[in-house]
Tab-separated table of C-alpha atoms in Angstrom:
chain	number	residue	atom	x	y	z
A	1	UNK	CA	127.650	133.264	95.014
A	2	UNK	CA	124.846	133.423	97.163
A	3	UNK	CA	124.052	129.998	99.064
A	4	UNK	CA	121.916	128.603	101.445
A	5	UNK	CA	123.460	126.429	104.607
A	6	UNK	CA	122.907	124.376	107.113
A	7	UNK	CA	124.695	123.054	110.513
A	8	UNK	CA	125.493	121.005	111.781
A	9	UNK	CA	125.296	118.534	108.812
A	10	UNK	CA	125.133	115.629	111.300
A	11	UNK	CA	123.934	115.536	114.739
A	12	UNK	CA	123.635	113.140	117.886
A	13	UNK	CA	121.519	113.615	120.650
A	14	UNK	CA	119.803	112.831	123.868
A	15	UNK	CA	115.938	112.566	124.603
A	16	UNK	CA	115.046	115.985	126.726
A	17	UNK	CA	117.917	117.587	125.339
A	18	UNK	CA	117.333	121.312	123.629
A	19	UNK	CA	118.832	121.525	120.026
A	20	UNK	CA	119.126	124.068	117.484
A	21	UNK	CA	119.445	123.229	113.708
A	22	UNK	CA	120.771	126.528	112.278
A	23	UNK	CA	119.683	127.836	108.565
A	24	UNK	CA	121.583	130.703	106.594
A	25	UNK	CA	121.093	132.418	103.420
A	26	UNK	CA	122.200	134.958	101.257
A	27	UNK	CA	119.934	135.868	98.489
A	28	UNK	CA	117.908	138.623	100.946
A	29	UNK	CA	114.926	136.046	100.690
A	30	UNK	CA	111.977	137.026	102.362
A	31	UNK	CA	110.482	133.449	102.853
A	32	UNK	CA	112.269	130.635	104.738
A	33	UNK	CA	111.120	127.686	104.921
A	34	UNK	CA	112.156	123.886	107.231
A	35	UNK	CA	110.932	120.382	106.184
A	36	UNK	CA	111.988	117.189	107.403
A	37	UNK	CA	112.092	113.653	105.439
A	38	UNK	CA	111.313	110.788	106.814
A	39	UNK	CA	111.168	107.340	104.864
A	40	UNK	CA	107.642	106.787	103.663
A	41	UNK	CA	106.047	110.043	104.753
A	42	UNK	CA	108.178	112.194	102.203
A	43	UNK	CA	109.127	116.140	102.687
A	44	UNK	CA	107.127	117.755	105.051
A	45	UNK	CA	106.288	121.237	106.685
A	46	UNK	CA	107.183	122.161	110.129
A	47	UNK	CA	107.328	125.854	110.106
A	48	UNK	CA	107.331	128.779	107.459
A	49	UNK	CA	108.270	132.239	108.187
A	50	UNK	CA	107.469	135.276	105.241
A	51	UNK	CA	109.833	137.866	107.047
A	52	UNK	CA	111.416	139.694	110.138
A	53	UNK	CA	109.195	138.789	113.525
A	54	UNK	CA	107.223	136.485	111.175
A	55	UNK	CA	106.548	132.805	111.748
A	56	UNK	CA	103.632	130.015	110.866
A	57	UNK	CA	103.404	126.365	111.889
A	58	UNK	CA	103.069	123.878	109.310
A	59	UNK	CA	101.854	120.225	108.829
A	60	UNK	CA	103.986	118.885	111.253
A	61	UNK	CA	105.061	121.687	114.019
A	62	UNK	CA	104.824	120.127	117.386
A	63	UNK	CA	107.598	120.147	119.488
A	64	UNK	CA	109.221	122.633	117.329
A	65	UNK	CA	109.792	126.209	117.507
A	66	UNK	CA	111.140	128.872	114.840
A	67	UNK	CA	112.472	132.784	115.268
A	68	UNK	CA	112.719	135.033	112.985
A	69	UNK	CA	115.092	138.175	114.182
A	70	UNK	CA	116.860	138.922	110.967
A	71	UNK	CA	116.131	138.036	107.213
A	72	UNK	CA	119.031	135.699	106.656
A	73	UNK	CA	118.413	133.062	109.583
A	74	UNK	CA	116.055	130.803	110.234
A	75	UNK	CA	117.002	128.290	113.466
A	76	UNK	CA	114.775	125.622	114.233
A	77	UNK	CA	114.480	124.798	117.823
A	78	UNK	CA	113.472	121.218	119.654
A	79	UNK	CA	112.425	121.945	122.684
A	80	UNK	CA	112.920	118.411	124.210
A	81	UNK	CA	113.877	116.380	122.075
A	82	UNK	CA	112.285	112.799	121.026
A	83	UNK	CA	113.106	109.731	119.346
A	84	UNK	CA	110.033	110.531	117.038
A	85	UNK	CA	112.358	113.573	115.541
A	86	UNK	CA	114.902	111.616	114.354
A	87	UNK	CA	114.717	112.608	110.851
A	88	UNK	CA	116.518	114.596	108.125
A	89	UNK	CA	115.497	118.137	107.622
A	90	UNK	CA	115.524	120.867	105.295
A	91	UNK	CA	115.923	124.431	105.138
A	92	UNK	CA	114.576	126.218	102.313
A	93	UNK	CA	113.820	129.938	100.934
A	94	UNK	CA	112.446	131.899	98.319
A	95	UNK	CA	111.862	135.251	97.051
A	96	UNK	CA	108.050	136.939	97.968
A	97	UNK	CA	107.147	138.615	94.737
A	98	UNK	CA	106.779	136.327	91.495
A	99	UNK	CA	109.209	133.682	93.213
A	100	UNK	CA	108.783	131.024	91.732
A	101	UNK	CA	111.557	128.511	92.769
A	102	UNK	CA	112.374	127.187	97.036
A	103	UNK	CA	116.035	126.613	97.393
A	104	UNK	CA	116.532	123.891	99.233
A	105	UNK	CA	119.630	123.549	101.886
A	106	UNK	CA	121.980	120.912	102.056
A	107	UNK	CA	119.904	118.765	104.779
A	108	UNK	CA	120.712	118.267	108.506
A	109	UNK	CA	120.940	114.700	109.568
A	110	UNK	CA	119.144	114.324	113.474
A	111	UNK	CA	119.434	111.486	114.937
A	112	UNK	CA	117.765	111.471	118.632
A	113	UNK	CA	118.932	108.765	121.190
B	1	UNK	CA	97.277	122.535	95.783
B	2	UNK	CA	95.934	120.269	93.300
B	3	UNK	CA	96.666	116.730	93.863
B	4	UNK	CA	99.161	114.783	91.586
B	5	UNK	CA	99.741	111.371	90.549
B	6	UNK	CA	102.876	109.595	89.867
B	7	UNK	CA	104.598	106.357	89.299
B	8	UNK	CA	106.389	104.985	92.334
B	9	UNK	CA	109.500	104.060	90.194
B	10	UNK	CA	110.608	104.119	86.730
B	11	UNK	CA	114.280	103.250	84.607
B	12	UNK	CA	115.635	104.412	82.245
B	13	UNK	CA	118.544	103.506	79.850
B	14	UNK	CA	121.473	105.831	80.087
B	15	UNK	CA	121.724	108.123	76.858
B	16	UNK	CA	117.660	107.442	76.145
B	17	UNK	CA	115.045	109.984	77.141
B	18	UNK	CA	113.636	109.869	79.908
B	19	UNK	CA	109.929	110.138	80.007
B	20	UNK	CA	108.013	110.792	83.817
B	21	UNK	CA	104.555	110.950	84.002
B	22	UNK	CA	102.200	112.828	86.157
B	23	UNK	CA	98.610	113.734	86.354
B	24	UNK	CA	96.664	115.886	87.970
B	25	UNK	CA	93.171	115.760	86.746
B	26	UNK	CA	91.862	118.571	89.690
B	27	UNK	CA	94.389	121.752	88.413
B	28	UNK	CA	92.720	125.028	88.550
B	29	UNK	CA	92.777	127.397	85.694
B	30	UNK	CA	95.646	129.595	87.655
B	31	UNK	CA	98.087	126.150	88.360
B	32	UNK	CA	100.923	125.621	87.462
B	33	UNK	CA	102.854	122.676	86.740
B	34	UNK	CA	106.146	122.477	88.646
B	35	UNK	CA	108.992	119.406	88.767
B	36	UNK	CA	111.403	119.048	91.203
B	37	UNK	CA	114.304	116.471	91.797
B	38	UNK	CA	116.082	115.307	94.800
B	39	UNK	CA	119.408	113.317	94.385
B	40	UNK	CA	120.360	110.357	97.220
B	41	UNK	CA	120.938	112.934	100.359
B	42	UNK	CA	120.155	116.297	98.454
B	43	UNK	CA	117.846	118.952	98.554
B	44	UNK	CA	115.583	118.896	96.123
B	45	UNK	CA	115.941	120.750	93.157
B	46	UNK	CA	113.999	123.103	90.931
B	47	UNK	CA	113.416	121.561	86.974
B	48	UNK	CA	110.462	123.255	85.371
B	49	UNK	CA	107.541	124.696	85.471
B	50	UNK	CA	104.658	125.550	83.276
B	51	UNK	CA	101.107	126.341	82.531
B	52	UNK	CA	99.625	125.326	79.262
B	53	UNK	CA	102.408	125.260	76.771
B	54	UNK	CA	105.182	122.929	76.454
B	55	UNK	CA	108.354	124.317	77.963
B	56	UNK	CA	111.917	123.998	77.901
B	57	UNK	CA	115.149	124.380	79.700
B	58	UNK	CA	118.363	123.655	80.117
B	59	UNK	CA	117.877	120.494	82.263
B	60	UNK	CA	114.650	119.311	80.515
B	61	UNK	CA	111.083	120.030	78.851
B	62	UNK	CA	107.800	119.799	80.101
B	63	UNK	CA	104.885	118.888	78.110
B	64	UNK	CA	101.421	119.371	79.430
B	65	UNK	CA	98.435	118.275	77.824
B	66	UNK	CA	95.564	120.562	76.499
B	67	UNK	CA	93.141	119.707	79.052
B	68	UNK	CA	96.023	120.215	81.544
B	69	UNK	CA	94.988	117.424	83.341
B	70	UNK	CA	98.514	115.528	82.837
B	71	UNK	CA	101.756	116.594	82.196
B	72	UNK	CA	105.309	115.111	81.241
B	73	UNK	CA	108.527	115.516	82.325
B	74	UNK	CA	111.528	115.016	79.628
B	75	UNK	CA	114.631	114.866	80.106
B	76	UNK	CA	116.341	114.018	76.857
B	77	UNK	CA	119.203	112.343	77.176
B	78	UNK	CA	119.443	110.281	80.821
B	79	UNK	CA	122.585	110.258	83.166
B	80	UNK	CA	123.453	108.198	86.092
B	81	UNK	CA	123.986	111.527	87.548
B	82	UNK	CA	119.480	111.938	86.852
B	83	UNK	CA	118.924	109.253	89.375
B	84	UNK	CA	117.049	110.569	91.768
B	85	UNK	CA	113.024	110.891	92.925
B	86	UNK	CA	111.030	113.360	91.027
B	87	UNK	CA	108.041	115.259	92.361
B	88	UNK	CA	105.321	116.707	90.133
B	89	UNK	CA	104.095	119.767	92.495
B	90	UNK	CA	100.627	121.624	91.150
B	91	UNK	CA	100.742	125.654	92.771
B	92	UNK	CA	99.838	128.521	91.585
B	93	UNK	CA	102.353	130.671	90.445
B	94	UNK	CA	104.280	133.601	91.755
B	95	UNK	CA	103.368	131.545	94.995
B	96	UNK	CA	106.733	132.073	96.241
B	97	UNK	CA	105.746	132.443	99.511
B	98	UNK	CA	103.977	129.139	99.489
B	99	UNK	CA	104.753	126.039	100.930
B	100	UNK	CA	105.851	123.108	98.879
B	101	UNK	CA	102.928	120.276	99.067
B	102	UNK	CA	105.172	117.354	98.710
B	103	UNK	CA	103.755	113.916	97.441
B	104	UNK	CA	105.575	110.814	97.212
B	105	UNK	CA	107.521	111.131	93.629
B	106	UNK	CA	108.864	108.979	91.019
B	107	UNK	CA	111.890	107.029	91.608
B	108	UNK	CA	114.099	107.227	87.801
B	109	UNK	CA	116.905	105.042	87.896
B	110	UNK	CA	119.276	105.085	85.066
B	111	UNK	CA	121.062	102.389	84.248
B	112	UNK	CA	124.534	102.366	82.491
């Protein structure tokens, strides 16, 4: 069945470290999409990409960075990581033409240090 | 996106219907109504959707009014396994390629 992951599901790290939260799917989706939660601010955007070479920043994009080299990944990228990113986020996708449901991911639990 | 407004928590008996409100009083002619879920630690999850006439799916129905500026989500006979926050999400549709606005939600608990 076609899916849509996420890894790691948990993560630990240092302020001013680089990390890379990966996102994976199958369906051949053109958009991808990442969110992150955060208690009382809800789901929201970081960055958005609509295909190959393709990305957009969202509500919420600094200190984050996206890359779009094939149609089934999606990594999201903290350049130097802060306490401010702790957070859970979400990787989500969805076809271009009459789509009209985002499949969400599983959720990647960051918690900066 | 047209702005929505729900109720910060609701519950609900198990077995009884469970009835979540949500209006958006500022929908364009070319919105469309969409519900999504998200269970404790989940992604959220497609429901619904709909324009101007009730519709109705395997996991609920949606009833919107004739002026379209409110809308309600059904979903007929509650589980403990519905607890979770839902989010009433005005878009046009098709917009696949279009962000997810996401507002607060309403919190259903269902109680055994």
């Amino acid at each position: 069945d076609a899916e849509i992951t996420q890894s790691p599901r948990h993560k630990i790290t240092e302020t001013g470290r680089q990390v890379t939260l990966a996102c994976h799917q199958t369906w051949n989706h053109n958009n991808m999409f990442w969110y992150r939660q955060d208690l009382g601010h809800g789901l929201r955007l970081i960055h958005y990409s609509y295909g190959v070479q393709d990305t957009n920043k969202g509500e919420v994009s600094d200190g984050y960075s996206v890359s779009r080299s094939n149609t089934e990944d999606l990594p999201l990228t903290l350049e130097s990581a802060a306490s401010s990113q702790t957070s859970v986020y979400f990787c989500a996708s969805s076809r271009s033409q009459g789509g009209n449901e985002q499949y969400f991911g599983p959720g990647t639990r960051l918690t900066v240090t | 996106d047209a702005k929505t407004t729900q109720p910060t928590s609701m519950d609900c008996a198990e077995g009884r219907a469970a009835n979540l409100p949500c209006n958006h009083s500022t929908i364009s002619g070319n919105e469309y109504v969409y519900w999504y879920r998200q269970i404790h630690s989940q992604g959220p999850q497609y429901i619904i959707h709909g324009l101007k006439n009730n519709e109705t799916n395997e996991m609920a129905s949606l009833i919107i009014t004739e002026d379209r500026k409110s809308s309600t989500l059904i979903l007929p006979h509650a589980t403990l396994r519905d607890t979770a926050v839902y989010y009433c999400i005005v878009r046009v549709a098709g917009s696949g390629n279009t962000p997810l606005v996401f507002g607060k939600g309403t919190r259903l608990s269902v109680i055994a």
